[in-house]
Coordinates of C-alpha atoms (C1' of nucleotides) in Angstrom, one line a residue:
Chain W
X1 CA 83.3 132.5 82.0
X2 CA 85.2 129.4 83.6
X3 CA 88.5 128.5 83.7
X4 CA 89.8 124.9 83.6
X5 CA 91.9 123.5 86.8
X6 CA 89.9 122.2 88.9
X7 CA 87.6 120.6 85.9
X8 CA 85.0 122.3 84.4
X9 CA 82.8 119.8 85.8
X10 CA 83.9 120.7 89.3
X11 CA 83.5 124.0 88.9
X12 CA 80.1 123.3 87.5
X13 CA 79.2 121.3 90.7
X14 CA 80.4 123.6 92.5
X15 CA 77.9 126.1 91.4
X16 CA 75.2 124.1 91.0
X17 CA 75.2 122.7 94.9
X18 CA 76.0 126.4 96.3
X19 CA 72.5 127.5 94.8
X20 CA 71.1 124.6 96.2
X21 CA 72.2 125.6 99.4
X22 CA 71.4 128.8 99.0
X23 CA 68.1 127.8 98.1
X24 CA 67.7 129.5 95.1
X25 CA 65.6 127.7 93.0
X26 CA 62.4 127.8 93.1
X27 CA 60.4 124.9 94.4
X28 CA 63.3 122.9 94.2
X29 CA 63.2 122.7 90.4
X30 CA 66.7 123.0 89.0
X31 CA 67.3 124.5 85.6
X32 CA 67.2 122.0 82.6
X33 CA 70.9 120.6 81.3
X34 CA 70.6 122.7 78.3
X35 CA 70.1 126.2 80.3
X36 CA 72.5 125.5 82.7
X37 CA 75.2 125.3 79.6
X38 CA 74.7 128.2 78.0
X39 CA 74.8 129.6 81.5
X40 CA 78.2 129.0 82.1
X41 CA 78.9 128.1 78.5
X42 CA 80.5 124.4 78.6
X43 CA 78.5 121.7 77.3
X44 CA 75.7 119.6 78.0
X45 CA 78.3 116.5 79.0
X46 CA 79.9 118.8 81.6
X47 CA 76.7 120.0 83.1
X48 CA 75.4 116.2 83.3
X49 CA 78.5 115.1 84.5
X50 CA 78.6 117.2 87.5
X51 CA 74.7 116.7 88.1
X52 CA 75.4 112.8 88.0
X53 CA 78.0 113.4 91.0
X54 CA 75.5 115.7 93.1
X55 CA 72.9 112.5 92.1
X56 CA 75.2 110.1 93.6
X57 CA 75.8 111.9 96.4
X58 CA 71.9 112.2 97.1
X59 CA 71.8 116.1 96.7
X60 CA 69.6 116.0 93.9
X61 CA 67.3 113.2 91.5
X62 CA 66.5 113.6 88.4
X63 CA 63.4 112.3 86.5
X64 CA 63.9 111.7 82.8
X65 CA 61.2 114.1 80.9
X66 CA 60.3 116.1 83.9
X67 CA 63.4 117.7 85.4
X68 CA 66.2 118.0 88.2
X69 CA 64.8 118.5 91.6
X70 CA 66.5 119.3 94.5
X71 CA 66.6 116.1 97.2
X72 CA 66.4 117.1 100.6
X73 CA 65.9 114.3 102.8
X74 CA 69.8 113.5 101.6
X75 CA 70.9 117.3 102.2
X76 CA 70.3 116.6 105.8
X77 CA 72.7 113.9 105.5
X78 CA 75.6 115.1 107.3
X79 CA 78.0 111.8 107.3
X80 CA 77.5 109.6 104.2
X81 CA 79.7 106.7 105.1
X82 CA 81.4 105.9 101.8
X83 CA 82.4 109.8 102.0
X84 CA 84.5 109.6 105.0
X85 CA 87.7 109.8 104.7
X86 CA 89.3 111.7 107.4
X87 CA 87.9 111.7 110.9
X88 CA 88.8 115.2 111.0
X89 CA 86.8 116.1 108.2
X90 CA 83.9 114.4 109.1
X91 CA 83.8 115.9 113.1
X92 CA 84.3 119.8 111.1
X93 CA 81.3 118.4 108.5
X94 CA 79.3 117.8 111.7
X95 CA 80.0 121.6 112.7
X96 CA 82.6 120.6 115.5
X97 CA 86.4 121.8 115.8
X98 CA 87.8 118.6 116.3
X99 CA 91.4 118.0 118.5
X100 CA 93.3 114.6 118.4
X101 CA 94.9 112.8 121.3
X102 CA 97.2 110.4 121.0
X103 CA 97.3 107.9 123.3
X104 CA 99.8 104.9 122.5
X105 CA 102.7 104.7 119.8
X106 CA 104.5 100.8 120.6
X107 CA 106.2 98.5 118.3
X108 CA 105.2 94.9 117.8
X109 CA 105.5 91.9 116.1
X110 CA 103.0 91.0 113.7
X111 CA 101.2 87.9 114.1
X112 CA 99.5 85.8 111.6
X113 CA 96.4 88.2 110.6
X114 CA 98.5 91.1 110.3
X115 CA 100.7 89.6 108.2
X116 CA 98.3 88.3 105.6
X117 CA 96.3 91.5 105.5
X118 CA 99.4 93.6 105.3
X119 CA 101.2 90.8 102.7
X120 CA 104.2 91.4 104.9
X121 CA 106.4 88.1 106.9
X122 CA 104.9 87.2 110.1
X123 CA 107.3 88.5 113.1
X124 CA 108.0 91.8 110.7
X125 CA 107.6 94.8 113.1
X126 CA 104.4 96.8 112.8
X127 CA 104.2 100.2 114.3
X128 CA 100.7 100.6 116.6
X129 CA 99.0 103.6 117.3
X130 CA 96.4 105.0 119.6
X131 CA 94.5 107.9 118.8
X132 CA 91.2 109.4 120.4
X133 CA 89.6 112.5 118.3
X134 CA 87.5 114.9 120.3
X135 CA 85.0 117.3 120.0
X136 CA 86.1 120.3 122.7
X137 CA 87.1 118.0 125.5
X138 CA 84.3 115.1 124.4
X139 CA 85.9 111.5 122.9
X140 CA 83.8 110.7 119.7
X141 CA 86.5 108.3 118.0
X142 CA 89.1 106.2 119.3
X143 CA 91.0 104.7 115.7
X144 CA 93.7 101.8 115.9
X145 CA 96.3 101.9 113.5
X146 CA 98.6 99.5 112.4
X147 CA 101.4 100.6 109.7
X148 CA 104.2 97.9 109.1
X149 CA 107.7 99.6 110.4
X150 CA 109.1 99.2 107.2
X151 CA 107.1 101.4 105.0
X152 CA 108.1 104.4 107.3
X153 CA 111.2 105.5 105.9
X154 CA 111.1 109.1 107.2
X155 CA 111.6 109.0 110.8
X156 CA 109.1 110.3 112.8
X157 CA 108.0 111.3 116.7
X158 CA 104.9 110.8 118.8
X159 CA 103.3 114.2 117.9
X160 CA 103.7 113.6 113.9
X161 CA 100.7 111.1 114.5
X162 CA 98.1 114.2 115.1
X163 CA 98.4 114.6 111.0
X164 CA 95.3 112.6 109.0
X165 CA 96.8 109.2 108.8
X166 CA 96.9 109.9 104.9
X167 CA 98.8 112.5 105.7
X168 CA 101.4 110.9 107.8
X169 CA 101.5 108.0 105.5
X170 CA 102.9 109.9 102.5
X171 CA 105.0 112.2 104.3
X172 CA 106.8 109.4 106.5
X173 CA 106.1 106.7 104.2
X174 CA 105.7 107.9 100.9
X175 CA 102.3 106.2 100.4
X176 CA 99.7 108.0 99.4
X177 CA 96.4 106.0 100.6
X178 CA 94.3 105.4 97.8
X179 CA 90.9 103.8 99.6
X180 CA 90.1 101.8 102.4
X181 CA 87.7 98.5 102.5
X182 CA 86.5 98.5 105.8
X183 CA 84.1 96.3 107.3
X184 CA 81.2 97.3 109.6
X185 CA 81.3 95.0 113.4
X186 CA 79.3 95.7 116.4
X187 CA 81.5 95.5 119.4
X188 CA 80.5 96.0 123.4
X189 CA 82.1 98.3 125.2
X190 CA 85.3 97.2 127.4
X191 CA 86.9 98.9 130.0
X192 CA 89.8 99.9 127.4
X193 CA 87.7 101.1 125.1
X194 CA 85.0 102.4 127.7
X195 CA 87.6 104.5 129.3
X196 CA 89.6 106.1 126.1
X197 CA 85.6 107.2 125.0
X198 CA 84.1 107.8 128.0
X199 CA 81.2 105.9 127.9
X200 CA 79.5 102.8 130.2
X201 CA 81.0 99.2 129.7
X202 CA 78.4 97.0 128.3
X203 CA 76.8 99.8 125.8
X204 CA 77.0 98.5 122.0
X205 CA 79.6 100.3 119.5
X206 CA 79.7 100.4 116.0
X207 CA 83.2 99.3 114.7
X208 CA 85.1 99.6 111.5
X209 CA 87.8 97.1 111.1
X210 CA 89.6 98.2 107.9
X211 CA 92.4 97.6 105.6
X212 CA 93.5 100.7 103.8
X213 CA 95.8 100.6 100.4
X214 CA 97.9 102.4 98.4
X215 CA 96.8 104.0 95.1
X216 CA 99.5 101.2 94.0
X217 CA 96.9 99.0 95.4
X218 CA 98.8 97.7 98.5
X219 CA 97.7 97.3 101.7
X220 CA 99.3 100.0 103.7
X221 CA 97.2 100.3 107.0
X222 CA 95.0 98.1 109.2
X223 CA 92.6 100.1 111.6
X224 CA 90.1 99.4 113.9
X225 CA 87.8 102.5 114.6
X226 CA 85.2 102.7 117.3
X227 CA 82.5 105.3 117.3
X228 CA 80.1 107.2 119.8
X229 CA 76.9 106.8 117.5
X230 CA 75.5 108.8 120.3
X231 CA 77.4 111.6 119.0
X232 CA 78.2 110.8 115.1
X233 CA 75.5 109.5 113.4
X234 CA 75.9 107.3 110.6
X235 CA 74.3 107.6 107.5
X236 CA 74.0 106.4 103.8
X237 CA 71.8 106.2 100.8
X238 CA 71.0 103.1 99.4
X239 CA 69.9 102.5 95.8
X240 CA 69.0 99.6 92.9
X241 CA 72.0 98.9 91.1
Chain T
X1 CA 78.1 93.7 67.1
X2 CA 75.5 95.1 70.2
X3 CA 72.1 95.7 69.6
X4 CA 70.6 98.5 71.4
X5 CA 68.4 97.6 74.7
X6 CA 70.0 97.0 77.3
X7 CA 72.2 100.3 76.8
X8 CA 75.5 99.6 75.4
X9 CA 77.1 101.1 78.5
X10 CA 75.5 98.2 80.6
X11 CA 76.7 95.1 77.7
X12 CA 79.8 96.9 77.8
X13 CA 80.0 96.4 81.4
X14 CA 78.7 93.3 81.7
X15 CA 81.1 91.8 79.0
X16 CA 84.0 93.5 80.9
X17 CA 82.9 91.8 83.9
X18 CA 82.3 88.9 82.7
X19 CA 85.5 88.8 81.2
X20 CA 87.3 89.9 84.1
X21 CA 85.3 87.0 86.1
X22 CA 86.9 85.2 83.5
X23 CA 90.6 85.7 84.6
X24 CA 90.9 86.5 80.7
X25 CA 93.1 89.5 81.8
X26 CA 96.7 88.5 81.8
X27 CA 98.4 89.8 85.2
X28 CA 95.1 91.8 85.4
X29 CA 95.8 94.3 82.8
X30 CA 92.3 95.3 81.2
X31 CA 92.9 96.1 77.2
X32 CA 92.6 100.3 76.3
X33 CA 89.7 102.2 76.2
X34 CA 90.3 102.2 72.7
X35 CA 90.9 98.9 72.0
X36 CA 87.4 97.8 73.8
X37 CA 85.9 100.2 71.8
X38 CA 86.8 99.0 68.6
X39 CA 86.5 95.4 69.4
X40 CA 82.6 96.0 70.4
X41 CA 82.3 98.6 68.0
X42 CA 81.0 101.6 70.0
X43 CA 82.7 104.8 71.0
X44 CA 85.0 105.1 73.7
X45 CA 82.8 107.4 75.7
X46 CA 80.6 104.5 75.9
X47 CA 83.7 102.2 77.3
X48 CA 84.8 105.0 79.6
X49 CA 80.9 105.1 81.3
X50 CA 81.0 101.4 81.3
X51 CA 84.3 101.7 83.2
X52 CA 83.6 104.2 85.5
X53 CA 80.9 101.9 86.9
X54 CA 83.2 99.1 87.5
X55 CA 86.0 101.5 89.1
X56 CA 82.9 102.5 91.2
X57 CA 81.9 99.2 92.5
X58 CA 85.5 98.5 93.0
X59 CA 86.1 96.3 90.3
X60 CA 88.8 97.5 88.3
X61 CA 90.9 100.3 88.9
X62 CA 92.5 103.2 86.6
X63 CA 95.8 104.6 86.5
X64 CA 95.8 107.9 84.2
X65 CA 99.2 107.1 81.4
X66 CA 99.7 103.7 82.7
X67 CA 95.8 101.7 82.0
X68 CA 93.3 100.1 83.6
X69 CA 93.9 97.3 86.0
X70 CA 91.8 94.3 87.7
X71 CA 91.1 95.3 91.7
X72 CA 90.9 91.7 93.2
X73 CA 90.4 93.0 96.9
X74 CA 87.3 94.7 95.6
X75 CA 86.4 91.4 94.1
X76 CA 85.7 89.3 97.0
X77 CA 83.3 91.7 98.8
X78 CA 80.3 89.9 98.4
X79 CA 78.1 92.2 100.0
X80 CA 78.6 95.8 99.5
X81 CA 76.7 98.3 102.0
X82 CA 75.2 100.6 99.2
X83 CA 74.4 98.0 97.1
X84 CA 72.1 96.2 99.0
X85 CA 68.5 96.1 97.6
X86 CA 67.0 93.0 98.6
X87 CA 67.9 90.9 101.2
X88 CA 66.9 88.0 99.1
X89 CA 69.3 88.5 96.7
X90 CA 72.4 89.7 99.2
X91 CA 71.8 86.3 100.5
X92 CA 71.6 84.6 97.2
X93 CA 74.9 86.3 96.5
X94 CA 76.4 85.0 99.7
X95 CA 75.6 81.7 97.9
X96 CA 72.9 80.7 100.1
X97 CA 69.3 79.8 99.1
X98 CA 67.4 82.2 101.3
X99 CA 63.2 81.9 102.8
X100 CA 61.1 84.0 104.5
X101 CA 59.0 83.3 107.3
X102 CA 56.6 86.2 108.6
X103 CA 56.5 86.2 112.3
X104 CA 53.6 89.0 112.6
X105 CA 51.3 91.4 110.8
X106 CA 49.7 94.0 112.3
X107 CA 47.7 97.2 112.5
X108 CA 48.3 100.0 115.1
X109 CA 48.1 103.5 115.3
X110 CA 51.1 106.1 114.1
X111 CA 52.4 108.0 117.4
X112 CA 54.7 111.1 116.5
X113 CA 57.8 109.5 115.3
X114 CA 56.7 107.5 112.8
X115 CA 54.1 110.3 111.4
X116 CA 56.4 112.5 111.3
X117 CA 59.1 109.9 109.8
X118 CA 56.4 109.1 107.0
X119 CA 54.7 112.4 106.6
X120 CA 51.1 111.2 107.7
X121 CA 49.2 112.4 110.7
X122 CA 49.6 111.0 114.1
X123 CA 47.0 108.0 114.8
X124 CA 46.9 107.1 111.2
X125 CA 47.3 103.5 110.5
X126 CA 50.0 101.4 110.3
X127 CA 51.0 97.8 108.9
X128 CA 53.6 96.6 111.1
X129 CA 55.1 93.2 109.4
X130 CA 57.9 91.5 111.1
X131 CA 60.0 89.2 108.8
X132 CA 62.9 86.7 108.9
X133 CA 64.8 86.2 106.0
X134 CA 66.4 82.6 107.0
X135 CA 69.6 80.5 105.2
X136 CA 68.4 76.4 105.5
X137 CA 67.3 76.8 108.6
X138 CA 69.2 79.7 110.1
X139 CA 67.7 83.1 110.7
X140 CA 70.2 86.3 109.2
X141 CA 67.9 88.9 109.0
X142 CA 64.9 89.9 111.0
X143 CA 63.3 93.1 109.1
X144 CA 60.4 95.1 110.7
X145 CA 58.7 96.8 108.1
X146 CA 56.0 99.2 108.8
X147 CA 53.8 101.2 105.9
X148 CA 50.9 103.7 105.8
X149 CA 47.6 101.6 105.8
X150 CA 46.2 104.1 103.1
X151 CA 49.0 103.4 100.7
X152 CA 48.2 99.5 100.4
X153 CA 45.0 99.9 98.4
X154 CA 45.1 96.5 96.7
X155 CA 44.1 93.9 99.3
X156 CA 46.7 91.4 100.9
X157 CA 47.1 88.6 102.9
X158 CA 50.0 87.5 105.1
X159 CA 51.5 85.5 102.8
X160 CA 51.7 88.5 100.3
X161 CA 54.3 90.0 102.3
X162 CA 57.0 86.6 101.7
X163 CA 57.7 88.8 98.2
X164 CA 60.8 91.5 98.5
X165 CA 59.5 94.9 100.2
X166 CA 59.5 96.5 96.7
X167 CA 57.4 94.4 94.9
X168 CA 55.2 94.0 97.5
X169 CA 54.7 98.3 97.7
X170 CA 54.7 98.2 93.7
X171 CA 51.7 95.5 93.7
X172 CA 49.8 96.5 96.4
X173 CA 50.2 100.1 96.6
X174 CA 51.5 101.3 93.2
X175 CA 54.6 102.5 94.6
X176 CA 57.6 102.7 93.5
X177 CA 60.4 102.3 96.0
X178 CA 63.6 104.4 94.9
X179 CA 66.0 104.9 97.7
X180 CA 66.9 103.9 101.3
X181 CA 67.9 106.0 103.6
X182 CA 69.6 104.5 106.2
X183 CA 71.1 105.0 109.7
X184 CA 73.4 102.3 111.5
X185 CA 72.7 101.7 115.0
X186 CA 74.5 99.4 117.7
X187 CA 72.2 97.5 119.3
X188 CA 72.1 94.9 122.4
X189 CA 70.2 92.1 121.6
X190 CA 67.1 91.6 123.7
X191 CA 64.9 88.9 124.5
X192 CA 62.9 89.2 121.6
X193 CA 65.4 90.2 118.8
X194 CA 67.6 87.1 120.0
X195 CA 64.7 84.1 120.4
X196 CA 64.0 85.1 116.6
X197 CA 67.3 84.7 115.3
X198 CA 68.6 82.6 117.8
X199 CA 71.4 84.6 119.2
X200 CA 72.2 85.0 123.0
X201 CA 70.3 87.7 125.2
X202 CA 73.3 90.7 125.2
X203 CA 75.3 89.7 122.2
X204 CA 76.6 93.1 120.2
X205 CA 74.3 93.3 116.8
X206 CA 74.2 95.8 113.7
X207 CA 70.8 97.4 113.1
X208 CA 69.5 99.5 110.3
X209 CA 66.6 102.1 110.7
X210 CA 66.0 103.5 107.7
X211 CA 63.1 104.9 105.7
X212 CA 62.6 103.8 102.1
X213 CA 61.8 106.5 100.2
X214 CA 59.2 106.5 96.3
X215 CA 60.5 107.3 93.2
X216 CA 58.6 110.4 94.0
X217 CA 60.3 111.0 96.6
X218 CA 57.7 110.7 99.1
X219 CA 58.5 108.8 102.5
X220 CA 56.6 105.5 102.1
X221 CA 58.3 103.1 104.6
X222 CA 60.1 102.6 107.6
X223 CA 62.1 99.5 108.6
X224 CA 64.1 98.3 111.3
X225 CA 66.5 95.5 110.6
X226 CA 69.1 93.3 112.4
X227 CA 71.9 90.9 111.2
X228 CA 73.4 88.2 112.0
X229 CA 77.5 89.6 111.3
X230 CA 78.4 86.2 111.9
X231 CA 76.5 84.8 108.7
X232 CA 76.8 88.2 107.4
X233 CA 79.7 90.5 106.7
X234 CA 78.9 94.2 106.1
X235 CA 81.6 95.8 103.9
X236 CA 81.9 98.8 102.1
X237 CA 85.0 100.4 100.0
X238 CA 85.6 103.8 101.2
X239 CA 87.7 106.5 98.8
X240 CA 88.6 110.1 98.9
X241 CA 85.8 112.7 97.3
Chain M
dT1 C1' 53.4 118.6 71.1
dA2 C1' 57.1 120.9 73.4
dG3 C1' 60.6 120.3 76.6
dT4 C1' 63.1 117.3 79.7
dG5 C1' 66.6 113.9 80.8
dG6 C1' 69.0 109.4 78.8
dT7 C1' 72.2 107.5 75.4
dC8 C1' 75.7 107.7 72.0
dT9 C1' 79.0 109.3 68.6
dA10 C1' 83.5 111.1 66.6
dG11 C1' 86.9 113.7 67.5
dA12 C1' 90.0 117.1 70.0
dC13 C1' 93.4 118.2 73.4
dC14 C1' 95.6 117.4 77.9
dA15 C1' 98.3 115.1 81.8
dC16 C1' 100.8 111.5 83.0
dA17 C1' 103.6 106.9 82.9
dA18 C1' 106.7 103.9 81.0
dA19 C1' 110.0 102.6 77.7
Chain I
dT1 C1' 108.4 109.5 72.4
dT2 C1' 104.4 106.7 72.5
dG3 C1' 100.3 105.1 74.5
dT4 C1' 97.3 105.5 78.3
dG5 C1' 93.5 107.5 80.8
dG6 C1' 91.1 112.4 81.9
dT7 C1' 88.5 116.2 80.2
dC8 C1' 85.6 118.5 77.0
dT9 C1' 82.9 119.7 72.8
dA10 C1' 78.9 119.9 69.5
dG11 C1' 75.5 117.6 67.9
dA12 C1' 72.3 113.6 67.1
dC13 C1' 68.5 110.8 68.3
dC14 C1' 65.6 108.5 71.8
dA15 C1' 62.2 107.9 75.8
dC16 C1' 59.5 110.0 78.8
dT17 C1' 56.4 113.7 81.1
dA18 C1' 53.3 117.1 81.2
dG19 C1' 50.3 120.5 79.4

DNA sequence: TAGTGGTCTAGACCACAAA
DNA sequence: TTGTGGTCTAGACCACTAG
């Protein structure tokens, strides 16, 4: 029926979320753990694995002697904000074909904050980078990035930037980027930032300032993102822990 | 060893934790999966759920062949985005010894938004309450919290509303609040937003607009809050999918 | 009472990291 | 090679919902 690689379970979500989409069951009433089993014959663990990610992700709930029901107000949900992870990604998610600009690449010395985020010396160099990512010829993002000169090993030019900062980061760096803790700020528009986006100084902007580590649990990347919430909304479920 | 109720996934956890919180790790190193489960004396599945929830909140981290390790940057986020419940309690976690003070109640009609936001016909009745959640004597949150009249069938008075959101639905309208779902917004602060929490006219501020959402799954509030980023810091961790 | 999801077990095999 | 976490199974029993 199934093959292993990729999982079992993400096979299984796999399947389970394309009926959803497709709407296929029936009042939103999704097939009990035991049925959906024997339907792709793996067990009950694997089917309640996968429907514990789709839970988590808000595409279903689940109410314990009644049933799985499909959850729609968090289909709708088109950018769940622990989710992102590329910029990219999330403008395609959002049904655009997003382009990348990039508008600085400069070399500086890191000062005092940089060097405690990035546990690096202060004075070490850090390599800064603008980049604006657009939807047709519309600015939605502009993203700061800050990588300490040292980590990229593999030179590089001004167009290998245009890659998913992950991307870059293993291929220049070797790093592969393992999770970001970001923090949310409100800003107000600049004229810097008012011209790279395009929109009025003055307005308010949502903000991620963020440090971003290795899967060795390094910090790798500071970044400062600003976002035209006019254009990408921003979304996400909260629940009782 | 464990007695049932709680679940042993959630002692689990909570010993972890606790241990963790502890620094009884040396160099962070967390013992096996099978050596937790023998010491409490339940299977490993049971240590691996229990893990999974703390890799999840961004408390440990695991590294398949090597083990499972403490993740001190996830450690000092007080306040995580998804997590939030209560503001009560994000406060209390911030260390502070929050109050409430309700500003206004009130009772208007629903105009098309918010019947179609809460699924009830336009011109239906609303309770409007606006709320400060204050630290000593500083306002941090201002919440305004509107709910169907016709859900609140159990009588109230003003001061019913200084209880969280949830308990005040659960006693007074038999619901059962499951799930936000929020949207960030930017937001200039105004006149009145600012003279309530005592922030200048056109300072930058982080909103939510969200609508709380039964167990049911029915739409059963909507709320508007803002925070003070300067008293409190909005952070989330953000990971590949 | 029948059927659902929630919890838990004991054990198997795999992929990967470190010695 | 050894020990770790990652995946999966088959089956047990419980708690809850709904007819």
């Amino acid at each position: 029926m199934l093959e292993r690689k990729p999982s079992l379970t993400d096979q299984a979500k796999s399947y389970i979320k394309q009926r959803i989409v497709n709407d296929e069951f029936e009042g939103g009433r999704i097939p009990s753990e035991t049925v959906l089993a024997n339907e792709l014959g793996v067990s009950r663990t694997t089917i309640r694995d996968a429907l514990s990610r789709l839970e988590n992700e808000g595409t279903v709930y689940r109410r314990q002697g009644s049933g799985t029901y499909v959850n729609n107000p968090g289909l709708q949900i088109k950018t769940r904000l622990e989710e992102i992870w590329s910029y990219e990604s999330v403008l395609r998610d959002h049904g655009y074909t997003p382009s990348t600009r990039i508008l600085t690449v400069r070399t500086s010395a890191a000062d005092e904050t940089q060097a405690e985020n990035l546990r690096i010396e202060v004075g070490e160099e850090i390599v800064t980078v603008e980049k604006l990512f657009l939807e047709d010829q519309d600015p939605v993002i502009l993203a700061v990035n800050q990588v300490p000169r040292k980590l990229l090993s593999v030179p590089f030019v001004e167009s290998d930037w245009h890659q998913p900062i992950y991307e870059f980061l293993w291929r220049h760096g070797q790093q592969r980027l393992g999770y970001y803790l970001s923090e949310i700020v409100p800003v107000i528009v600049d004229r810097k930032i008012g011209s790279a986006l395009g929109v009025d100084v003055g307005q308010p902007l949502i903000s991620f300032s963020e440090i971003g580590f290795s899967e060795e649990n390094e910090p790798i990347l500071m970044a400062c993102s600003y976002i035209r919430d006019d254009l990408l909304r921003l979304r996400l479920i909260r629940r009782r822990t």
